[in-house]
Amino acid sequence: MAQSLTRSEPLQHWITVGNHLLNHPRLVLLKNVVFLLVLYHYWGRFYAKVLVGGPVRALYDLRDTIKKNLKCADWKGGRVSGTIYHGGDELTELLAEAYRMFAVANPLHPEVFPGIRRMEAESVAMVLAMYNAPSTGCGTMTSGGTESIVMACKTYRDMYKDLKGIRDPEMVVPITIHAAFMKAAGYFNIKLITVPVDPITYKVDIHRMAKAITKNTVMIAGSAVNFPHGIDDDIVALGQLAKKHNIGLHVDCCLGSFIMPFLEKAGFPTTLFDFRVEGVTSISCDTHKYGFAAKGSSIIMYREPKIRKYQYFLSADWTGGIYASPSMAGSRIEAIPQLHVIGNPIGPVVSFGSQASMNIYDVGDKLSSRGWNISPLQNPPALHVSVTLLWTHSADQFIKDLKASVDDLVADPESGKGGTASIYGTAASIPDKSIVEDVAASFIDLLYKA
Ligand SMILES: Cc1ncc(COP(=O)(O)O)c(C=O)c1O
């Protein structure tokens, strides 16, 4: 035992010396510096690779995946009807910047975002002026044409329940009115009565409209211009009907948006369609169409605040506080003998059908195979082009391709058989339209299948 203690003495000695050296203030300083350098080195790598590099890499990966997987039609080449109304790079940059600036803004809280409230109020005021509203004119912003229309329908339902005690509301609309009215009828339990259009002018038949109005009618509507054929209904005549029956008249200018108010100034022949027509009580105008704003943005205007108040949703006793919310929180054709333009469109939409010997849907499929994306219409069968800024650049090519498509079908009528013609042909031949609706519902189901 004594011997082993003696043997460990030198070891103890060197341990003491070593500790002494290691705890020398200069060495401690050196150790700390080395530690910090190592930490800095690894933190830098961690920061670059995980904290910053990770999200940035993820963003690039996401962009690549989107580019690879989410293909879209050649809208930049101006081959798409409507849908993207400007599409220029500079404007897209501006819109992206605006989105970035307001990505976290919440218009439901004007007290937190007073600037947003002001922007919305000024946008509404600007569009009211474009549509010649009286000084009492007012409105709100919505997420798109559909929401603006749906809101107007809810407004008249609630207003005439209150003012006239109407419990089974009805609306009378042209057959060519936008499907948003059908949606509103379904959502709000309003009976929808559609009225045919004149077979020559394609404007709603005013005489039949007058006959369809009953004591339960809360509103009528017309378009300036409509989606299918770009036709403006006779708003002056509709205004007289609305006044006579003391009901709402909504004018759908969602598509006519920033074109219709300027036609007169630009020297094109127009008839009155805005608030200058006495019976007009509301108008919808989409800022996200020919107003070139980002999707989704639209404006619903009313002649006076006492109508608009019925649009609002108010809940005074909600546990979360008093809740008040204003809305719902979406070419010219040269003479080609086989084709004819429907009606006399005055705005940016043109629709055309074909003579009986040719199926217009076959013409559409031929155009699709040439890279065009043109909307099919029905009752009667037709195609429609909603002219955009991008589209104007390729208008000449469109005419060429349209002629070539017709020529193909003249040369070989069988070459176009199938596709769209068979879908619409089959749909038209099924008397029970609920079957067609079931198929359409399955189509939407499929769209949401990841
Ligand atoms: C005449 C008309 N009204 C309403 C709408 C609906 O607008 P949104 O698609 O913005 O809901 C459209 C859309 O094209 C339209 O053309």
Short mmCIF file of C-alpha atoms and ligand atoms in Angstrom, two decimals:
data_model
loop_
_atom_site.label_atom_id
_atom_site.label_comp_id
_atom_site.label_asym_id
_atom_site.label_seq_id
_atom_site.Cartn_x
_atom_site.Cartn_y
_atom_site.Cartn_z
CA MET A 1 0.00 0.00 0.00
CA ALA A 2 2.76 2.38 1.04
CA GLN A 3 4.70 1.44 -2.09
CA SER A 4 1.82 2.25 -4.43
CA LEU A 5 1.37 5.69 -2.85
CA THR A 6 5.02 6.37 -3.42
CA ARG A 7 4.67 5.28 -7.09
CA SER A 8 1.72 7.60 -7.72
CA GLU A 9 3.45 10.64 -6.34
CA PRO A 10 5.06 11.73 -9.66
CA LEU A 11 1.68 11.21 -11.35
CA GLN A 12 -0.03 13.45 -8.77
CA HIS A 13 2.67 15.98 -9.31
CA TRP A 14 2.11 16.12 -13.09
CA ILE A 15 -1.62 16.24 -12.66
CA THR A 16 -1.23 19.28 -10.45
CA VAL A 17 1.15 20.91 -12.95
CA GLY A 18 -1.22 20.09 -15.81
CA ASN A 19 -4.22 21.58 -13.99
CA HIS A 20 -2.23 24.62 -13.17
CA LEU A 21 -1.30 25.10 -16.82
CA LEU A 22 -4.81 24.43 -18.09
CA ASN A 23 -6.28 26.94 -15.70
CA HIS A 24 -3.78 29.58 -16.67
CA PRO A 25 -5.86 32.65 -17.64
CA ARG A 26 -4.24 32.88 -21.10
CA LEU A 27 -4.96 29.25 -21.87
CA VAL A 28 -8.54 29.62 -20.64
CA LEU A 29 -8.93 32.60 -22.96
CA LEU A 30 -7.49 30.59 -25.87
CA LYS A 31 -9.86 27.69 -25.09
CA ASN A 32 -12.84 30.02 -25.09
CA VAL A 33 -11.81 31.60 -28.37
CA VAL A 34 -11.43 28.17 -30.01
CA PHE A 35 -14.81 27.10 -28.63
CA LEU A 36 -16.47 30.22 -30.00
CA LEU A 37 -14.84 29.72 -33.42
CA VAL A 38 -16.06 26.13 -33.60
CA LEU A 39 -19.52 27.19 -32.48
CA TYR A 40 -19.57 29.99 -35.06
CA HIS A 41 -18.47 27.58 -37.80
CA TYR A 42 -21.18 25.02 -37.07
CA TRP A 43 -23.87 27.63 -36.34
CA GLY A 44 -23.13 29.22 -39.72
CA ARG A 45 -23.60 25.89 -41.46
CA PHE A 46 -26.73 25.08 -39.45
CA TYR A 47 -28.17 28.54 -40.15
CA ALA A 48 -27.43 28.35 -43.89
CA LYS A 49 -28.50 24.78 -44.40
CA VAL A 50 -31.42 24.33 -42.07
CA LEU A 51 -32.87 27.65 -41.00
CA VAL A 52 -32.48 29.59 -44.24
CA GLY A 53 -31.36 27.05 -46.80
CA GLY A 54 -34.21 24.73 -45.87
CA PRO A 55 -37.09 27.10 -46.60
CA VAL A 56 -35.35 28.63 -49.62
CA ARG A 57 -34.61 25.17 -51.05
CA ALA A 58 -38.19 24.15 -50.25
CA LEU A 59 -39.44 27.22 -52.13
CA TYR A 60 -37.35 26.36 -55.20
CA ASP A 61 -38.45 22.72 -55.00
CA LEU A 62 -42.06 23.90 -54.79
CA ARG A 63 -41.61 26.14 -57.82
CA ASP A 64 -40.07 23.28 -59.82
CA THR A 65 -42.88 20.94 -58.80
CA ILE A 66 -45.51 23.51 -59.69
CA LYS A 67 -43.87 24.14 -63.06
CA LYS A 68 -43.60 20.43 -63.76
CA ASN A 69 -46.96 19.25 -62.50
CA LEU A 70 -49.38 22.14 -62.70
CA LYS A 71 -49.30 22.69 -66.43
CA CYS A 72 -51.63 25.30 -67.86
CA ALA A 73 -52.90 26.26 -71.28
CA ASP A 74 -50.89 28.68 -73.39
CA TRP A 75 -52.51 31.78 -71.91
CA LYS A 76 -49.36 33.85 -72.34
CA GLY A 77 -49.60 33.28 -76.07
CA GLY A 78 -53.08 34.81 -75.97
CA ARG A 79 -54.84 31.55 -76.86
CA VAL A 80 -57.30 31.54 -73.98
CA SER A 81 -60.76 33.10 -74.00
CA GLY A 82 -61.20 35.53 -71.06
CA THR A 83 -59.74 34.12 -67.81
CA ILE A 84 -56.55 36.25 -67.68
CA TYR A 85 -57.40 39.78 -68.64
CA HIS A 86 -53.98 41.44 -68.77
CA GLY A 87 -51.16 39.05 -67.95
CA GLY A 88 -48.31 41.47 -68.71
CA ASP A 89 -45.12 40.82 -66.72
CA GLU A 90 -44.93 44.32 -65.23
CA LEU A 91 -48.50 44.23 -63.99
CA THR A 92 -48.01 40.72 -62.63
CA GLU A 93 -44.97 41.97 -60.68
CA LEU A 94 -47.00 44.87 -59.33
CA LEU A 95 -49.83 42.56 -58.28
CA ALA A 96 -47.37 40.21 -56.58
CA GLU A 97 -45.86 43.15 -54.71
CA ALA A 98 -49.31 44.33 -53.63
CA TYR A 99 -50.13 40.79 -52.45
CA ARG A 100 -46.86 40.72 -50.49
CA MET A 101 -47.63 44.06 -48.83
CA PHE A 102 -51.10 43.01 -47.75
CA ALA A 103 -50.66 39.26 -47.30
CA VAL A 104 -51.50 39.46 -43.62
CA ALA A 105 -54.10 42.23 -43.80
CA ASN A 106 -57.62 41.43 -42.62
CA PRO A 107 -60.33 43.78 -43.87
CA LEU A 108 -62.70 42.46 -41.21
CA HIS A 109 -60.67 44.57 -38.78
CA PRO A 110 -60.67 48.14 -40.10
CA GLU A 111 -59.46 49.33 -36.74
CA VAL A 112 -56.25 47.35 -37.25
CA PHE A 113 -55.94 48.05 -40.99
CA PRO A 114 -57.40 51.53 -41.57
CA GLY A 115 -55.50 51.81 -44.87
CA ILE A 116 -57.31 48.75 -46.29
CA ARG A 117 -60.67 50.23 -45.34
CA ARG A 118 -59.74 53.42 -47.11
CA MET A 119 -58.55 51.59 -50.24
CA GLU A 120 -61.79 49.60 -50.42
CA ALA A 121 -63.93 52.70 -49.89
CA GLU A 122 -62.03 54.57 -52.61
CA SER A 123 -62.27 51.65 -55.06
CA VAL A 124 -66.04 51.49 -54.54
CA ALA A 125 -66.35 55.29 -54.97
CA MET A 126 -64.32 55.18 -58.19
CA VAL A 127 -66.49 52.47 -59.73
CA LEU A 128 -69.69 54.21 -58.58
CA ALA A 129 -68.54 57.28 -60.48
CA MET A 130 -67.80 55.15 -63.57
CA TYR A 131 -71.35 53.82 -63.44
CA ASN A 132 -72.93 57.27 -62.94
CA ALA A 133 -74.34 56.52 -59.50
CA PRO A 134 -76.32 59.27 -57.76
CA SER A 135 -74.80 60.90 -54.67
CA THR A 136 -76.57 58.28 -52.53
CA GLY A 137 -74.74 55.47 -54.39
CA CYS A 138 -72.84 52.99 -52.23
CA GLY A 139 -71.41 49.49 -52.36
CA THR A 140 -68.94 46.96 -51.00
CA MET A 141 -66.03 44.94 -52.31
CA THR A 142 -66.37 41.19 -52.75
CA SER A 143 -64.19 38.30 -53.88
CA GLY A 144 -65.55 38.12 -57.43
CA GLY A 145 -68.50 38.44 -59.75
CA THR A 146 -70.28 35.44 -58.30
CA GLU A 147 -70.14 36.79 -54.78
CA SER A 148 -71.34 40.23 -55.92
CA ILE A 149 -74.34 38.68 -57.67
CA VAL A 150 -75.13 36.26 -54.86
CA MET A 151 -75.01 39.18 -52.41
CA ALA A 152 -77.44 41.24 -54.52
CA CYS A 153 -79.91 38.33 -54.62
CA LYS A 154 -79.72 37.88 -50.84
CA THR A 155 -80.23 41.62 -50.44
CA TYR A 156 -83.50 41.68 -52.43
CA ARG A 157 -84.77 38.53 -50.74
CA ASP A 158 -84.25 40.03 -47.28
CA MET A 159 -85.38 43.52 -48.27
CA TYR A 160 -88.74 42.49 -49.70
CA LYS A 161 -89.36 40.06 -46.89
CA ASP A 162 -88.98 43.05 -44.62
CA LEU A 163 -90.78 45.65 -46.75
CA LYS A 164 -93.49 43.60 -48.46
CA GLY A 165 -93.63 40.47 -46.31
CA ILE A 166 -92.69 38.21 -49.28
CA ARG A 167 -91.98 34.76 -47.84
CA ASP A 168 -91.68 32.79 -51.09
CA PRO A 169 -89.38 35.04 -53.11
CA GLU A 170 -88.96 34.73 -56.86
CA MET A 171 -86.47 36.23 -59.31
CA VAL A 172 -87.04 36.62 -63.03
CA VAL A 173 -83.91 36.58 -65.19
CA PRO A 174 -82.91 36.11 -68.84
CA ILE A 175 -81.99 32.54 -69.77
CA THR A 176 -78.58 33.94 -70.76
CA ILE A 177 -77.87 35.38 -67.31
CA HIS A 178 -74.73 34.13 -65.51
CA ALA A 179 -75.00 30.89 -63.52
CA ALA A 180 -74.21 32.86 -60.33
CA PHE A 181 -77.94 33.76 -60.21
CA MET A 182 -78.84 30.07 -60.25
CA LYS A 183 -76.35 29.55 -57.46
CA ALA A 184 -77.93 32.35 -55.42
CA ALA A 185 -81.40 30.91 -56.04
CA GLY A 186 -80.17 27.54 -54.74
CA TYR A 187 -78.32 28.97 -51.75
CA PHE A 188 -81.06 31.35 -50.63
CA ASN A 189 -84.15 29.41 -51.58
CA ILE A 190 -85.36 31.91 -54.16
CA LYS A 191 -87.51 30.55 -56.98
CA LEU A 192 -85.72 31.13 -60.29
CA ILE A 193 -87.78 31.95 -63.37
CA THR A 194 -85.83 32.16 -66.63
CA VAL A 195 -87.09 34.05 -69.65
CA PRO A 196 -86.06 33.28 -73.25
CA VAL A 197 -84.21 35.73 -75.45
CA ASP A 198 -85.28 37.15 -78.78
CA PRO A 199 -84.05 34.69 -81.45
CA ILE A 200 -82.55 37.49 -83.56
CA THR A 201 -81.10 40.00 -81.09
CA TYR A 202 -80.45 37.53 -78.26
CA LYS A 203 -81.61 40.22 -75.80
CA VAL A 204 -84.09 39.09 -73.17
CA ASP A 205 -87.71 39.12 -74.39
CA ILE A 206 -89.16 42.04 -72.40
CA HIS A 207 -92.77 41.07 -73.06
CA ARG A 208 -92.26 37.59 -71.57
CA MET A 209 -90.25 39.08 -68.72
CA ALA A 210 -93.20 41.32 -67.85
CA LYS A 211 -95.56 38.36 -67.90
CA ALA A 212 -93.33 36.30 -65.59
CA ILE A 213 -93.39 38.88 -62.78
CA THR A 214 -95.72 37.92 -59.92
CA LYS A 215 -96.57 39.33 -56.51
CA ASN A 216 -93.70 37.25 -55.12
CA THR A 217 -91.07 38.67 -57.45
CA VAL A 218 -88.36 40.43 -55.47
CA MET A 219 -85.96 41.16 -58.35
CA ILE A 220 -85.33 41.03 -62.06
CA ALA A 221 -81.93 41.16 -63.77
CA GLY A 222 -80.21 41.86 -67.05
CA SER A 223 -76.63 41.82 -68.28
CA ALA A 224 -74.38 44.41 -69.86
CA VAL A 225 -72.87 42.28 -71.24
CA ASN A 226 -73.74 38.62 -70.75
CA PHE A 227 -71.25 35.78 -70.61
CA PRO A 228 -72.52 33.51 -73.41
CA HIS A 229 -72.87 35.94 -76.30
CA GLY A 230 -71.60 39.30 -75.06
CA ILE A 231 -75.08 40.80 -75.56
CA ASP A 232 -76.47 43.70 -73.54
CA ASP A 233 -80.11 43.29 -72.49
CA ASP A 234 -82.49 46.23 -72.83
CA ILE A 235 -81.78 47.73 -69.41
CA VAL A 236 -84.00 50.78 -70.03
CA ALA A 237 -87.03 48.55 -70.60
CA LEU A 238 -86.10 46.40 -67.60
CA GLY A 239 -85.81 49.59 -65.52
CA GLN A 240 -89.38 50.53 -66.42
CA LEU A 241 -90.59 47.08 -65.35
CA ALA A 242 -88.72 47.28 -62.05
CA LYS A 243 -90.16 50.69 -61.27
CA LYS A 244 -93.67 49.69 -62.21
CA HIS A 245 -93.61 46.67 -59.87
CA ASN A 246 -91.43 48.31 -57.20
CA ILE A 247 -88.85 45.49 -57.26
CA GLY A 248 -85.06 45.31 -57.51
CA LEU A 249 -83.25 45.42 -60.86
CA HIS A 250 -79.71 44.08 -60.85
CA VAL A 251 -77.48 44.78 -63.85
CA ASP A 252 -74.68 42.25 -64.23
CA CYS A 253 -71.70 44.25 -65.50
CA CYS A 254 -69.19 41.74 -64.10
CA LEU A 255 -67.81 41.06 -67.55
CA GLY A 256 -68.58 44.49 -69.01
CA SER A 257 -66.66 45.82 -65.97
CA PHE A 258 -64.17 48.42 -67.20
CA ILE A 259 -65.25 48.27 -70.87
CA MET A 260 -68.95 49.19 -70.84
CA PRO A 261 -68.53 52.54 -69.04
CA PHE A 262 -65.99 53.67 -71.63
CA LEU A 263 -67.73 52.59 -74.84
CA GLU A 264 -69.70 55.81 -75.10
CA LYS A 265 -66.58 57.96 -74.60
CA ALA A 266 -64.71 55.84 -77.14
CA GLY A 267 -67.41 56.60 -79.69
CA PHE A 268 -69.12 53.20 -79.86
CA PRO A 269 -72.92 53.01 -80.07
CA THR A 270 -74.44 52.04 -76.70
CA THR A 271 -77.70 52.29 -74.86
CA LEU A 272 -78.01 53.23 -71.21
CA PHE A 273 -77.26 50.42 -68.77
CA ASP A 274 -76.03 52.11 -65.57
CA PHE A 275 -77.54 54.10 -62.68
CA ARG A 276 -78.77 56.73 -65.15
CA VAL A 277 -81.58 54.24 -65.83
CA GLU A 278 -84.08 54.99 -63.07
CA GLY A 279 -85.15 51.47 -62.14
CA VAL A 280 -81.58 50.13 -61.78
CA THR A 281 -81.08 49.42 -58.09
CA SER A 282 -77.78 47.51 -58.14
CA ILE A 283 -74.85 46.78 -60.47
CA SER A 284 -71.96 44.31 -60.17
CA CYS A 285 -68.60 45.21 -61.74
CA ASP A 286 -65.56 42.95 -61.61
CA THR A 287 -62.33 44.76 -60.92
CA HIS A 288 -60.53 41.45 -61.52
CA LYS A 289 -61.64 41.23 -65.15
CA TYR A 290 -61.08 44.26 -67.40
CA GLY A 291 -60.07 46.28 -64.32
CA PHE A 292 -56.90 44.10 -64.38
CA ALA A 293 -56.82 43.67 -60.58
CA ALA A 294 -55.64 40.39 -59.10
CA LYS A 295 -58.25 37.65 -58.59
CA GLY A 296 -60.57 37.85 -56.61
CA SER A 297 -61.95 41.27 -56.52
CA SER A 298 -65.29 42.71 -57.56
CA ILE A 299 -67.61 45.51 -56.54
CA ILE A 300 -71.32 45.39 -55.83
CA MET A 301 -73.01 48.79 -56.01
CA TYR A 302 -76.44 49.92 -54.80
CA ARG A 303 -78.48 53.01 -55.56
CA GLU A 304 -78.77 53.85 -51.86
CA PRO A 305 -77.61 52.65 -48.44
CA LYS A 306 -81.11 51.59 -47.39
CA ILE A 307 -80.86 48.78 -49.98
CA ARG A 308 -77.25 47.86 -49.15
CA LYS A 309 -77.99 47.35 -45.47
CA TYR A 310 -79.88 44.14 -46.36
CA GLN A 311 -76.64 42.70 -47.71
CA TYR A 312 -74.92 42.88 -44.35
CA PHE A 313 -74.72 40.00 -41.93
CA LEU A 314 -75.04 41.15 -38.34
CA SER A 315 -74.99 39.14 -35.16
CA ALA A 316 -75.41 41.21 -32.03
CA ASP A 317 -75.21 38.43 -29.46
CA TRP A 318 -72.36 36.23 -30.72
CA THR A 319 -70.11 35.07 -27.87
CA GLY A 320 -67.13 36.38 -29.84
CA GLY A 321 -68.50 39.94 -29.70
CA ILE A 322 -70.84 41.94 -31.94
CA TYR A 323 -70.18 40.56 -35.42
CA ALA A 324 -70.79 42.70 -38.51
CA SER A 325 -69.65 41.69 -41.96
CA PRO A 326 -70.57 43.29 -45.29
CA SER A 327 -70.35 40.26 -47.59
CA MET A 328 -69.48 36.56 -47.78
CA ALA A 329 -65.74 36.38 -47.00
CA GLY A 330 -64.74 34.06 -57.12
CA SER A 331 -62.41 40.14 -82.59
CA ARG A 332 -63.49 40.56 -84.80
CA ILE A 333 -64.59 37.57 -86.83
CA GLU A 334 -64.28 37.76 -90.55
CA ALA A 335 -66.99 36.33 -92.73
CA ILE A 336 -66.62 32.57 -92.74
CA PRO A 337 -69.70 31.32 -94.60
CA GLN A 338 -70.20 28.28 -92.36
CA LEU A 339 -70.22 30.46 -89.20
CA HIS A 340 -72.37 33.31 -87.91
CA VAL A 341 -72.00 35.74 -85.02
CA ILE A 342 -74.83 35.50 -82.48
CA GLY A 343 -76.72 38.78 -82.01
CA ASN A 344 -74.88 42.08 -82.20
CA PRO A 345 -72.34 42.05 -79.38
CA ILE A 346 -71.20 45.52 -78.35
CA GLY A 347 -68.63 44.59 -75.73
CA PRO A 348 -65.57 42.36 -75.46
CA VAL A 349 -67.37 39.02 -75.92
CA VAL A 350 -68.23 37.43 -79.25
CA SER A 351 -70.06 34.14 -79.72
CA PHE A 352 -70.61 32.28 -82.93
CA GLY A 353 -72.50 29.27 -84.16
CA SER A 354 -72.36 27.23 -87.36
CA GLN A 355 -74.76 26.33 -90.12
CA ALA A 356 -76.62 23.05 -89.70
CA SER A 357 -74.23 21.03 -91.87
CA MET A 358 -71.38 21.65 -89.43
CA ASN A 359 -71.17 20.90 -85.72
CA ILE A 360 -69.79 23.97 -83.96
CA TYR A 361 -68.34 21.79 -81.17
CA ASP A 362 -66.26 20.01 -83.82
CA VAL A 363 -64.92 23.42 -84.83
CA GLY A 364 -64.08 23.99 -81.14
CA ASP A 365 -62.23 20.67 -80.91
CA LYS A 366 -60.28 21.50 -84.06
CA LEU A 367 -59.33 24.83 -82.47
CA SER A 368 -58.29 23.02 -79.26
CA SER A 369 -56.00 20.76 -81.26
CA ARG A 370 -54.40 23.95 -82.61
CA GLY A 371 -53.75 25.11 -79.02
CA TRP A 372 -56.81 27.35 -78.40
CA ASN A 373 -58.94 27.28 -75.32
CA ILE A 374 -62.43 28.43 -76.34
CA SER A 375 -65.60 28.06 -74.25
CA PRO A 376 -68.46 25.93 -75.61
CA LEU A 377 -72.03 27.24 -75.15
CA GLN A 378 -75.38 25.49 -75.46
CA ASN A 379 -79.01 26.33 -76.31
CA PRO A 380 -78.09 27.08 -79.06
CA PRO A 381 -74.74 25.33 -79.61
CA ALA A 382 -72.01 27.95 -80.07
CA LEU A 383 -68.48 28.93 -79.13
CA HIS A 384 -67.48 32.08 -77.32
CA VAL A 385 -64.40 34.23 -77.13
CA SER A 386 -63.95 36.75 -74.36
CA VAL A 387 -61.35 39.10 -75.81
CA THR A 388 -58.47 40.03 -73.51
CA LEU A 389 -55.37 42.16 -73.97
CA LEU A 390 -53.26 39.04 -74.56
CA TRP A 391 -55.80 37.63 -76.97
CA THR A 392 -55.67 40.75 -79.16
CA HIS A 393 -52.03 39.94 -79.97
CA SER A 394 -53.04 36.61 -81.45
CA ALA A 395 -56.33 37.64 -83.04
CA ASP A 396 -55.01 37.26 -86.60
CA GLN A 397 -53.71 33.79 -85.80
CA PHE A 398 -57.10 32.93 -84.31
CA ILE A 399 -58.89 33.92 -87.51
CA LYS A 400 -56.43 31.82 -89.53
CA ASP A 401 -56.87 28.83 -87.24
CA LEU A 402 -60.64 29.25 -87.21
CA LYS A 403 -60.73 29.26 -91.01
CA ALA A 404 -58.36 26.27 -91.14
CA SER A 405 -60.56 24.38 -88.64
CA VAL A 406 -63.67 25.03 -90.72
CA ASP A 407 -61.80 24.06 -93.91
CA ASP A 408 -60.68 20.79 -92.28
CA LEU A 409 -64.28 19.94 -91.46
CA VAL A 410 -65.51 20.89 -94.92
CA ALA A 411 -62.86 18.63 -96.46
CA ASP A 412 -63.50 15.77 -94.05
CA PRO A 413 -66.65 16.13 -91.91
CA GLU A 414 -65.86 12.90 -90.07
CA SER A 415 -62.46 14.17 -88.87
CA GLY A 416 -63.98 16.21 -86.06
CA LYS A 417 -66.37 13.63 -84.65
CA GLY A 418 -66.21 12.94 -80.93
CA GLY A 419 -65.00 14.99 -77.94
CA THR A 420 -67.10 17.98 -77.04
CA ALA A 421 -69.82 17.30 -79.62
CA SER A 422 -70.54 13.90 -78.12
CA ILE A 423 -70.58 15.26 -74.55
CA TYR A 424 -73.06 18.04 -75.40
CA GLY A 425 -74.96 15.78 -77.82
CA THR A 426 -75.40 13.13 -75.13
CA ALA A 427 -76.34 15.74 -72.52
CA ALA A 428 -78.96 17.24 -74.86
CA SER A 429 -80.46 13.81 -75.58
CA ILE A 430 -81.02 12.94 -71.89
CA PRO A 431 -84.45 14.22 -70.85
CA ASP A 432 -83.71 13.90 -67.13
CA LYS A 433 -81.14 16.67 -66.59
CA SER A 434 -80.43 15.51 -63.03
CA ILE A 435 -78.36 12.68 -64.59
CA VAL A 436 -76.21 15.28 -66.38
CA GLU A 437 -75.88 17.16 -63.08
CA ASP A 438 -74.79 13.95 -61.32
CA VAL A 439 -72.05 13.49 -63.91
CA ALA A 440 -70.99 17.14 -63.46
CA ALA A 441 -70.89 16.64 -59.66
CA SER A 442 -68.67 13.57 -60.09
CA PHE A 443 -66.41 15.73 -62.25
CA ILE A 444 -65.99 18.24 -59.41
CA ASP A 445 -65.33 15.35 -56.99
CA LEU A 446 -62.56 14.24 -59.32
CA LEU A 447 -61.08 17.73 -59.45
CA TYR A 448 -60.53 17.64 -55.69
CA LYS A 449 -58.94 14.17 -55.71
CA ALA A 450 -55.34 14.72 -54.64
C1 LIG B 1 -71.42 38.18 -67.09
C2 LIG B 1 -70.73 37.51 -65.94
N1 LIG B 1 -71.26 37.61 -64.71
C3 LIG B 1 -70.69 37.03 -63.63
C4 LIG B 1 -69.52 36.31 -63.76
C5 LIG B 1 -68.93 35.64 -62.53
O1 LIG B 1 -67.70 36.22 -62.21
P1 LIG B 1 -66.62 35.42 -61.32
O2 LIG B 1 -66.11 34.32 -62.18
O3 LIG B 1 -65.62 36.47 -61.00
O4 LIG B 1 -67.30 34.89 -60.12
C6 LIG B 1 -68.93 36.18 -65.02
C7 LIG B 1 -67.70 35.41 -65.20
O5 LIG B 1 -67.18 35.25 -66.28
C8 LIG B 1 -69.54 36.79 -66.14
O6 LIG B 1 -69.03 36.69 -67.37
#
